[in-house]
Short mmCIF file of C-alpha atoms and ligand atoms in Angstrom, two decimals:
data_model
loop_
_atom_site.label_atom_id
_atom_site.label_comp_id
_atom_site.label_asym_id
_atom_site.label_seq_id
_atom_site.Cartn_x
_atom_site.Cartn_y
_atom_site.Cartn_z
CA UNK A 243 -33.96 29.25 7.40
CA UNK A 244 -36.47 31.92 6.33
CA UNK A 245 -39.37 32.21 9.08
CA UNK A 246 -41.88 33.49 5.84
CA UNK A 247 -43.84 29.53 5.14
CA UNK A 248 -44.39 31.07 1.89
CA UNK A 249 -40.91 30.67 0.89
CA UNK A 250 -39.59 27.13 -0.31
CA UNK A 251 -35.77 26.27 0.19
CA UNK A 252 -36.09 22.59 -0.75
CA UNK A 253 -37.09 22.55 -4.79
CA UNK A 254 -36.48 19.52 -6.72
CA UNK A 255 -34.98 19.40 -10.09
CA UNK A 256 -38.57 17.66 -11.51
CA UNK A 257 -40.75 20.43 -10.10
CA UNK A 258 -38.58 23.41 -12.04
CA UNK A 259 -38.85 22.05 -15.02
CA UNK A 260 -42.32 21.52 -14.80
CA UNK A 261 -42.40 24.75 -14.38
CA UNK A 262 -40.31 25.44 -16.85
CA UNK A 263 -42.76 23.14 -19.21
CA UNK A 264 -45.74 24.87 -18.62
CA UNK A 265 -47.87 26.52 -21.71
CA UNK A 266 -46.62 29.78 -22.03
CA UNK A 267 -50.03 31.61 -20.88
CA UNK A 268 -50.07 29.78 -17.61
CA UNK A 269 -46.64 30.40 -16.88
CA UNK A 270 -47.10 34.11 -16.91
CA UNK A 271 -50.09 33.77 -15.34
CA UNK A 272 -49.14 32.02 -12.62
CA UNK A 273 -45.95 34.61 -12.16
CA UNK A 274 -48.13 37.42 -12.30
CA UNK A 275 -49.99 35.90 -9.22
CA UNK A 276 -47.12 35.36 -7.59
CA UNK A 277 -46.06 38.65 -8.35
CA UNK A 278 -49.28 40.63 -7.62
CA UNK A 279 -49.36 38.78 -3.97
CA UNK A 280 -45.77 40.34 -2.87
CA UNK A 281 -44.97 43.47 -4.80
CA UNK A 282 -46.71 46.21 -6.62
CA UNK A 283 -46.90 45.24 -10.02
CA UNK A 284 -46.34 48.89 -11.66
CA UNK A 285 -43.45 49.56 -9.61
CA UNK A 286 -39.74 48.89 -10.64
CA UNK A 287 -36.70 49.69 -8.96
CA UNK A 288 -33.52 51.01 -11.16
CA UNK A 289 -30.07 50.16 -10.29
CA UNK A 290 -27.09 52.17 -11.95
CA UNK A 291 -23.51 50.22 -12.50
CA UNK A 292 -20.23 51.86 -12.29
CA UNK A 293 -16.96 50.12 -13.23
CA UNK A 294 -14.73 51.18 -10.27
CA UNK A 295 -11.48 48.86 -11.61
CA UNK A 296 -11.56 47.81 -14.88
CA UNK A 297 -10.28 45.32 -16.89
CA UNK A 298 -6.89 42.88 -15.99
CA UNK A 299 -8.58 40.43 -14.27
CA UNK A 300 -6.83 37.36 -13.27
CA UNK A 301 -10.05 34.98 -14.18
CA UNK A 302 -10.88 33.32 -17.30
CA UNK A 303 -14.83 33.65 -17.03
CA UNK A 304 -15.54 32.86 -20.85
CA UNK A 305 -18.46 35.58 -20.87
CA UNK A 306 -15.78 38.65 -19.70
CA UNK A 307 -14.48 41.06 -21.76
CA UNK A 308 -12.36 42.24 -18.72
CA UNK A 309 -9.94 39.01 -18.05
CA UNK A 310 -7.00 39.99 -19.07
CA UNK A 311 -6.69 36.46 -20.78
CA UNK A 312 -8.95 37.61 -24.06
CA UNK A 313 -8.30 39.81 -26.24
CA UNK A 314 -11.14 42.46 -26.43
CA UNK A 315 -10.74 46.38 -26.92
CA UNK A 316 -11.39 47.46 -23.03
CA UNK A 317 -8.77 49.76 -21.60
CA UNK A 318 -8.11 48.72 -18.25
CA UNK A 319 -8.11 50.95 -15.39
CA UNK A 320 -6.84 51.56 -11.84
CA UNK A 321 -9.10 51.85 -8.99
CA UNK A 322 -10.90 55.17 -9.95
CA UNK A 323 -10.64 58.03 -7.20
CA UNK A 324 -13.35 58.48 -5.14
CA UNK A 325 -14.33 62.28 -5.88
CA UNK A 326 -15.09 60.37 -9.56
CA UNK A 327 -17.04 57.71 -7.96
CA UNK A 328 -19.40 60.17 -6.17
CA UNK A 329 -19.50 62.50 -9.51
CA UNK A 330 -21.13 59.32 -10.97
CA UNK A 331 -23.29 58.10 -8.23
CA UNK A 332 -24.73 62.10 -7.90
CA UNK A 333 -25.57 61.57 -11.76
CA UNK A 334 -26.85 58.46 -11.30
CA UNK A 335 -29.21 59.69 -8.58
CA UNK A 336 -30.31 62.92 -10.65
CA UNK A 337 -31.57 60.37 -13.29
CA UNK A 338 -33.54 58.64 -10.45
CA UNK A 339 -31.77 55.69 -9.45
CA UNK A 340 -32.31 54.41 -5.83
CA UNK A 341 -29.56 51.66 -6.08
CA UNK A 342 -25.79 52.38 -7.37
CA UNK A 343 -24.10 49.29 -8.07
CA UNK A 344 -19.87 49.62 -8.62
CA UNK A 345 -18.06 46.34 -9.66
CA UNK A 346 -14.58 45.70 -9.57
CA UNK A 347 -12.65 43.50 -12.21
CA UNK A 348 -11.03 41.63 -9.19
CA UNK A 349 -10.82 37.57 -8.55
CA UNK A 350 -10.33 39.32 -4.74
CA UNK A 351 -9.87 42.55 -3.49
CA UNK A 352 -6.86 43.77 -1.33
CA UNK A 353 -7.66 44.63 2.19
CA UNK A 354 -6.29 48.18 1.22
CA UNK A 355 -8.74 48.37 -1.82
CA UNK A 356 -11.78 47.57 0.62
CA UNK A 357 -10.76 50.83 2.89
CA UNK A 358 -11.56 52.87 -0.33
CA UNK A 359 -13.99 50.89 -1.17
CA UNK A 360 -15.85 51.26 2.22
CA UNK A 361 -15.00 55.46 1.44
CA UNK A 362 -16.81 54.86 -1.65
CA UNK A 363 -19.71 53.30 0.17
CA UNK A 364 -20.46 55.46 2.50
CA UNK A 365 -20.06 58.71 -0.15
CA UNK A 366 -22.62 56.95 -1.76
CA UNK A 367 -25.09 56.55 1.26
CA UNK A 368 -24.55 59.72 2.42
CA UNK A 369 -26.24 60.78 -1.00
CA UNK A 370 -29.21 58.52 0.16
CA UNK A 371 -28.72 55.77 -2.40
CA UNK A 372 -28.56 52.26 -1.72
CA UNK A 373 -25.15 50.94 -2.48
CA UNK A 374 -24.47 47.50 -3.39
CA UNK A 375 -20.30 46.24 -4.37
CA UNK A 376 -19.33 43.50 -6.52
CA UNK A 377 -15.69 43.06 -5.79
CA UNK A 378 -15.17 38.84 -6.69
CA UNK A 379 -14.37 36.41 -3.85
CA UNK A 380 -14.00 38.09 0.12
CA UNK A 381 -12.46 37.08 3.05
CA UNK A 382 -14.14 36.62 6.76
CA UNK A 383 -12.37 39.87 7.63
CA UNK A 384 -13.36 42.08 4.53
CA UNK A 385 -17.05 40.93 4.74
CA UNK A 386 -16.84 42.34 8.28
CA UNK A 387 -15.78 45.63 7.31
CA UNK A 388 -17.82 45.99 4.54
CA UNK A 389 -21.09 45.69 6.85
CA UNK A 390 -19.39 48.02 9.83
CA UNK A 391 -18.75 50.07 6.55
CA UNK A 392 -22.90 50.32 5.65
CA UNK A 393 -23.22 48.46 2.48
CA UNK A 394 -26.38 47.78 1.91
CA UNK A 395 -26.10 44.55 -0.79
CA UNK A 396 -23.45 42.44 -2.53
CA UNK A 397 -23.60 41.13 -5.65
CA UNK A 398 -21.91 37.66 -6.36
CA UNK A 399 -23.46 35.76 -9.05
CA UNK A 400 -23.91 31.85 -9.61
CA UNK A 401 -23.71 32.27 -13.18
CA UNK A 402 -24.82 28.83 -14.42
CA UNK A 403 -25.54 25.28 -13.21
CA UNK A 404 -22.63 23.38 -11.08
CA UNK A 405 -22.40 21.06 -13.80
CA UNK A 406 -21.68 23.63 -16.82
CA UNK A 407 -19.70 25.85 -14.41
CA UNK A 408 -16.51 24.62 -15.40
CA UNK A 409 -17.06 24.71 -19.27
CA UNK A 410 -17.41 28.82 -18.24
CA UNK A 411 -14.98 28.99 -15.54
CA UNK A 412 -11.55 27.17 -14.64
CA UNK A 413 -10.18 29.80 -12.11
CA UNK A 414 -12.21 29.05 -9.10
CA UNK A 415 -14.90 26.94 -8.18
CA UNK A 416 -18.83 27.00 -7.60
CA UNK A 417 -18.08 26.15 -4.29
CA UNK A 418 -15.39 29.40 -4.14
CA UNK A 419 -19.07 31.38 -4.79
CA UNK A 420 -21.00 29.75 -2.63
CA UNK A 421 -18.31 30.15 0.26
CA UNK A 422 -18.57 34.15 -0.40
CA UNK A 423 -22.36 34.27 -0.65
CA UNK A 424 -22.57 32.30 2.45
CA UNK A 425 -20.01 34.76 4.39
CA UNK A 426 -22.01 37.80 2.82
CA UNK A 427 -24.99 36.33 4.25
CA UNK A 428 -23.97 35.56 7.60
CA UNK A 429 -22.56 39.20 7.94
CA UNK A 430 -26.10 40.78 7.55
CA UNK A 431 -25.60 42.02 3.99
CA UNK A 432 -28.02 41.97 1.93
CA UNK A 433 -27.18 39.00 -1.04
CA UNK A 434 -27.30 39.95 -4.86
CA UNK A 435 -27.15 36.67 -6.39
CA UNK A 436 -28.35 35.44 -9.78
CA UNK A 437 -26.79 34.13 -13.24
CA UNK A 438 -26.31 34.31 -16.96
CA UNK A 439 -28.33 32.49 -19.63
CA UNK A 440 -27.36 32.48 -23.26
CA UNK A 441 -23.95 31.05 -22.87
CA UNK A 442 -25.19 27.51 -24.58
CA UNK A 443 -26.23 25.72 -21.52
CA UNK A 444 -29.38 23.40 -21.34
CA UNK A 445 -32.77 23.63 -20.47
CA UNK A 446 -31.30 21.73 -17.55
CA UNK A 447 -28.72 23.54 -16.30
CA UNK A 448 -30.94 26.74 -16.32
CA UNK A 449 -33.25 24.81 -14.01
CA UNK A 450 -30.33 24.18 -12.08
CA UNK A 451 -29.08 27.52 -11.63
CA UNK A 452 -33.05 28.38 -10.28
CA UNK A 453 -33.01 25.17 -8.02
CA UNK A 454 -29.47 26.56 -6.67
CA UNK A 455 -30.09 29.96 -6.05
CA UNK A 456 -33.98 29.32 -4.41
CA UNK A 457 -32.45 26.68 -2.51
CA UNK A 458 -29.85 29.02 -0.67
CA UNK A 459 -30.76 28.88 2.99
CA UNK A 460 -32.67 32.53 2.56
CA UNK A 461 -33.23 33.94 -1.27
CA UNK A 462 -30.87 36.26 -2.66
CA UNK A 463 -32.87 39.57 -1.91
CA UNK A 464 -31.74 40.40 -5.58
CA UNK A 465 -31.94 38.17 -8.59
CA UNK A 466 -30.02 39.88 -11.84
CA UNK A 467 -30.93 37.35 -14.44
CA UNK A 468 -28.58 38.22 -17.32
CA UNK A 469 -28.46 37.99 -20.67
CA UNK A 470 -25.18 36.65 -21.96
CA UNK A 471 -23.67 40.02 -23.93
CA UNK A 472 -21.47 38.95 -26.60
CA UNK A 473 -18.10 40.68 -26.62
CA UNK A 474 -15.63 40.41 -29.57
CA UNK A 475 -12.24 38.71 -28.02
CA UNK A 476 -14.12 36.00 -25.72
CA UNK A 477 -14.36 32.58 -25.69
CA UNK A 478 -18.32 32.74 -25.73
CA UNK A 479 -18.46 35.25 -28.80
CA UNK A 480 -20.51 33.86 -31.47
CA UNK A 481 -22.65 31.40 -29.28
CA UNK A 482 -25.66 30.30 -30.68
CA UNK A 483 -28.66 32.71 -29.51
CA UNK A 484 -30.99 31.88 -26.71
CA UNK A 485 -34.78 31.96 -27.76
CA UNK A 486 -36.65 35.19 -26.37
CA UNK A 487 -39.33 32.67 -24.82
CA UNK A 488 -36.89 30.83 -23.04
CA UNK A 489 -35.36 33.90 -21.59
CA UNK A 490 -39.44 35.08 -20.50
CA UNK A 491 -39.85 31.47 -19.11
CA UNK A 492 -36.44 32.01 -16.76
CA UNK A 493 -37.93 35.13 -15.63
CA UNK A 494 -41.36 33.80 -14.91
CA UNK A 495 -39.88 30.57 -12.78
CA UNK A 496 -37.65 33.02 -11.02
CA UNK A 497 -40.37 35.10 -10.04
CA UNK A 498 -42.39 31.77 -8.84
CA UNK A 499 -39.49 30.38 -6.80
CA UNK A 500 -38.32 33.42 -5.17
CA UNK A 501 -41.88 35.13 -4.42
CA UNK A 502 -40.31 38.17 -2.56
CA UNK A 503 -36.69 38.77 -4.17
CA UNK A 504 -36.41 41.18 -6.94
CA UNK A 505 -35.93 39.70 -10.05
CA UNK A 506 -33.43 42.14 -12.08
CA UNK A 507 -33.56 42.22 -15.82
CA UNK A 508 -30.10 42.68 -16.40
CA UNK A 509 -27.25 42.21 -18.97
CA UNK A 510 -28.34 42.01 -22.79
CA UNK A 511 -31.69 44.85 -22.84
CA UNK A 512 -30.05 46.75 -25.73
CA UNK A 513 -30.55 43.42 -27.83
CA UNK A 514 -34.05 42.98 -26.35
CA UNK A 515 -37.50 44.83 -27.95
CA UNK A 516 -39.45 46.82 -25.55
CA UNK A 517 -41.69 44.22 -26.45
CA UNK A 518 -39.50 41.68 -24.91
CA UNK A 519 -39.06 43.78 -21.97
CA UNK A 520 -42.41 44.28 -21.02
CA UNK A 521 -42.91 40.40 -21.68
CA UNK A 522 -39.87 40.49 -18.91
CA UNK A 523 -41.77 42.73 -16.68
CA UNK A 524 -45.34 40.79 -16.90
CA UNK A 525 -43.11 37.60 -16.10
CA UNK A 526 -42.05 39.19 -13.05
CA UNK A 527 -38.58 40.99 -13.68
CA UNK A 528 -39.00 44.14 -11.22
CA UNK A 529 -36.13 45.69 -11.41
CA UNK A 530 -33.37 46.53 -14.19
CA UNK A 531 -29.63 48.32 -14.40
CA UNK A 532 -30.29 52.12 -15.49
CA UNK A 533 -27.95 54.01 -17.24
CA UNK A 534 -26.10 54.08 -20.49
CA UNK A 535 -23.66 51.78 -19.40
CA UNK A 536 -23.45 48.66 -17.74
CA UNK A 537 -19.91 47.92 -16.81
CA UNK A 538 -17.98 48.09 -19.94
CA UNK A 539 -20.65 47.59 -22.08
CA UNK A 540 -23.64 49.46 -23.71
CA UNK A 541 -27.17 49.75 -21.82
CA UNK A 542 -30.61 51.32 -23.34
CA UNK A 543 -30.12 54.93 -22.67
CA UNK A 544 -32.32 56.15 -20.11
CA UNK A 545 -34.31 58.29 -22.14
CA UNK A 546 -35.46 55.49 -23.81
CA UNK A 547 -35.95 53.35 -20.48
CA UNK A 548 -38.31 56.33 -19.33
CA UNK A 549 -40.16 56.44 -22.71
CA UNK A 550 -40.88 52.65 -22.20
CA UNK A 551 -41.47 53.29 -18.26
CA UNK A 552 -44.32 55.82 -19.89
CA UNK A 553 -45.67 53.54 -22.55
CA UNK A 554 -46.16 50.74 -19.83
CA UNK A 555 -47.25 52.91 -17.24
CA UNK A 556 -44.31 52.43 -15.35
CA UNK A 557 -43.97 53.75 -12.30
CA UNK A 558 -39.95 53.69 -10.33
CA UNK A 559 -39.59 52.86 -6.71
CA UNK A 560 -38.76 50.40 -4.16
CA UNK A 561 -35.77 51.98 -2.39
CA UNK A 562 -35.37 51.01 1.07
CA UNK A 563 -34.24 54.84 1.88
CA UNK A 564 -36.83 58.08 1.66
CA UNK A 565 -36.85 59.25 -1.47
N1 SAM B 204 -15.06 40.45 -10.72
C1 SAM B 204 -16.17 40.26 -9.87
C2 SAM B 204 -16.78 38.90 -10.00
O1 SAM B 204 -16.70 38.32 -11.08
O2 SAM B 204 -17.33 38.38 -9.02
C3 SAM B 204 -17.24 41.31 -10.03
C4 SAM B 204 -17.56 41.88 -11.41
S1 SAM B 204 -18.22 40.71 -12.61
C5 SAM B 204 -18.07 41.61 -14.11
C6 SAM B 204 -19.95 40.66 -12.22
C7 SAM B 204 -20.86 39.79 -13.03
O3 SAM B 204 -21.13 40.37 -14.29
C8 SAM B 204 -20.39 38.40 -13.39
O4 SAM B 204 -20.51 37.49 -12.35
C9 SAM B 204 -21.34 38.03 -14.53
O5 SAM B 204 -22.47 37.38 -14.01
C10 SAM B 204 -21.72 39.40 -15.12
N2 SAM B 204 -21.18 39.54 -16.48
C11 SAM B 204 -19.91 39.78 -16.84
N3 SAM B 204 -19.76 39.81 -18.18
C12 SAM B 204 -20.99 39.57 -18.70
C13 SAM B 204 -21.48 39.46 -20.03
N4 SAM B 204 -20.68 39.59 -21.09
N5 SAM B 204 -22.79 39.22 -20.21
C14 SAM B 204 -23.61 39.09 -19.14
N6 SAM B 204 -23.20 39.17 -17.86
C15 SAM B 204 -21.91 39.41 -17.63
C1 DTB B 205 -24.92 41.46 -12.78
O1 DTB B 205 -25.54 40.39 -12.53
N1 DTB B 205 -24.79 42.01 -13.98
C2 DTB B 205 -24.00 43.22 -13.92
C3 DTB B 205 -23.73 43.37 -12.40
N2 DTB B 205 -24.31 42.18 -11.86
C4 DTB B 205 -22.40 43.65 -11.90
C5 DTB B 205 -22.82 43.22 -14.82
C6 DTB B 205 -23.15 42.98 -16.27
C7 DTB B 205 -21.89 43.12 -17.05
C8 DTB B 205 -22.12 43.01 -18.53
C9 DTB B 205 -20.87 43.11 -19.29
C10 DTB B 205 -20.13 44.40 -19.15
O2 DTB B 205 -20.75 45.50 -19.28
O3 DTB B 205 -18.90 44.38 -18.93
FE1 SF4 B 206 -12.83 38.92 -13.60
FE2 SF4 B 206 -15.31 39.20 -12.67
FE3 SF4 B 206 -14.80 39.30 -15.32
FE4 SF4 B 206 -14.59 36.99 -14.06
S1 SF4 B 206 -16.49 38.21 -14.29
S2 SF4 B 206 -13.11 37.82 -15.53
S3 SF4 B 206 -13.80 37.64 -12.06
S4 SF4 B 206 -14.14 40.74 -13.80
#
C-alpha cells in the first residue's frame, strides 16, 4: 500500500461517477487543484514511441491494426536491429524527448527477444533517456531481467472495464493483465498502466476502468488515456464517436483519482483541436507521445506540438534523469 494518505486505493463505483457527473466547470476546477497541489502546471513531459516488432500478432484486440487476424495495410516486421533502435531514440532525444517508449506486437516475448530487448534498453539509457517497453504478457523470470537490465517503466494497459473486456478481447484475460502489472510492480519497475475510450463502452465501464486502475495497490506512475484510433481492417472501425467532453471529463477524474501519476494524453491527438488539447491539459493530462508517429499510426508532428507548447506557454520537463 502507498505510505502517501493522500492517495486513495479503495474508490467505489458511486463516488466516480459522481465525479464523473459533476458540472463541467467544477470538474476542471477541482482537477486543476488537484493538479496544482502535486505537479507544476506548465510543465509536460514528452514520450516518443517506436515500433520495435511490428505487426503478426497472435491477439485479436478489436482496436489493433497489428493482429494478424484483420486485415489492415501494416507491413509487419521482424524485431528491428538495435543500431536502428538507437538511430531513433538519438532522434527522438534531439527533438527533446525525456522518455522513449518501444512496443512490441507480441501476446509474449521470447526469453531470447528480452536479451535484445534489455541491449536496446540500456542503448537507450546510456543516451540519458528514460526507457519504458511494452512487450504484452511477461513471465516471473523476464520481469527479473528486465529490472537487472535498467528499465525504467513498463507499459501494460487495462484497456477498458472487466465487464466490456471481452467484447474487445477473447485472447487472454483481464486477469492475464493484471497478473503482469502485478509482477512488473513487485520487480521495482516503474508501472505504465491506463486504457482506451472510444471503443463504444459506457459511461460505466469508463468509471470502471478509473476505479480499476486507482484501485491497484500503488497507482500506475503513468496513466496513457487513449483515444480509440480507428484503423481500416478492424473490428472497431466505424464505431460511433466519443463526445470531446466526455473524453475532458476522463481526463479530469483521472487526474483527481491518481493525484501524483502522470496522466498521458495519448492515442487519437491528430483527430483532436489544439483546443481540445489544451482542454486535456487544464483537465490534468501532463504528459503526451511526441513524434510523428505513434506505433503504426500517425501523431501531430512535432512542429506543430511545439507551436501549441508556445501558444499555451508550455514548458517540457519532468524527466527523472539530468537533462
Ligand atoms: N502487444 C503488446 C500489448 O498489447 O500488451 C504491446 C503493444 S500494444 C499496441 C500497446 C497498447 O496500445 C494497447 O494495449 C492499446 O491500449 C494501445 N493501442 C493499440 N491500438 C490502438 C488504437 N487503435 N487506438 C488506441 N490505442 C491503441
Ligand atoms: C499506449 O497506451 N498507447 C501507445 C503506447 N501505450 C504503446 C500505443 C498507441 C497505439 C496507437 C495505434 C498505433 O499507432 O498502432
Ligand atoms: Fe497484439 Fe498488442 Fe495489438 Fe493486442 S494490442 S493485437 S497484443 S500488438
Amino acid at each position: 500500500m502507498s505510505q502517501n494518505p493522500v492517495l486513495r486505493h479503495d474508490w467505489q463505483l458511486d463516488e466516480v461517477q459522481a465525479l464523473y457527473a459533476l458540472p463541467f466547470n467544477d470538474l476542471i476546477f477541482n482537477a486543476q487543484v488537484v493538479h496544482r497541489a502535486h505537479f507544476d502546471a506548465n510543465e509536460i513531459q514528452i514520450s516518443s514511441l517506436l515500433s520495435i516488432k511490428t505487426g503478426s500478432c497472435s491477439e485479436d484486440c478489436g482496436y489493433c491494426p497489428q493482429s494478424a487476424r484483420y486485415d489492415s495495410d501494416i507491413t509487419p516486421e521482424a524485431l528491428m536491429p538495435i543500431d536502428k533502435v538507437l538511430e531513433a531514440a538519438q532522434a527522438a532525444k534531439n527533438q527533446g524527448a525525456s522518455r522513449f517508449c518501444m512496443g512490441a506486437a507480441w501476446r509474449k516475448p521470447k526469453d531470447k527477444d528480452i536479451e535484445r530487448v534489455v541491449e536496446m534498453v540500456q542503448g537507450v539509457k546510456a543516451m540519458g533517456l528514460e526507457t519504458c517497453v511494452t512487450l504484452g504478457m511477461l513471465t516471473d523470470e523476464q520481469t527479473l531481467r528486465l529490472k537487472d537490465g535498467g528499465l525504467d517503466y513498463y507499459n501494460h494497459n487495462l484497456d477498458t472495464s472487466e465487464d466490456y473486456y471481452s467484447e474487445v478481447i477473447t485472447t487472454r484475460t483481464y486477469q492475464d493483465r493484471l497478473d503482469t502489472l502485478a509482477r512488473v510492480r513487485d520487480a521495482g519497475i516503474n508501472v505504465c498502466c491506463g486504457g482506451i475510450v472510444g471503443m463504444g463502452e459506457t459511461d460505466v465501464d469508463r468509471a470502471k476502468l478509473l476505479q480499476e486502475l486507482a484501485n491497484l495497490p500503488k497507482h500506475p506512475e503513468s496513466v496513457p488515456i487513449n483515444m480509440l484510433v480507428q484503423v481500416e481492417g478492424t473490428p472497431l472501425m466505424g464505431t460511433e464517436a466519443l463526445d470531446p467532453i466526455i473524453f475532458i471529463r476522463t481526463v479530469a477524474v483521472a487526474r483527481i483519482m491518481m493525484p501524483e501519476s502522470r496522466v498521458r494524453l495519448s492515442a487519437g491527438r491528430n483527430n483532436m483541436s489544439d483546443e481540445m488539447q489544451a482542454l486535456c491539459f487544464l483537465a490534468g493530462a501532463n504528459s503526451i507521445f511526441y513524434g510523428d508517429k505513434l506505433l503504426t499510426t500517425d501523431n501531430p508532428m512535432t512542429n506543430q506540438d511545439l507551436a501549441l507548447f508556445a501558444r499555451l506557454g508550455v514548458r517540457t520537463g519532468g524527466s527523472s534523469y539530468a537533462a
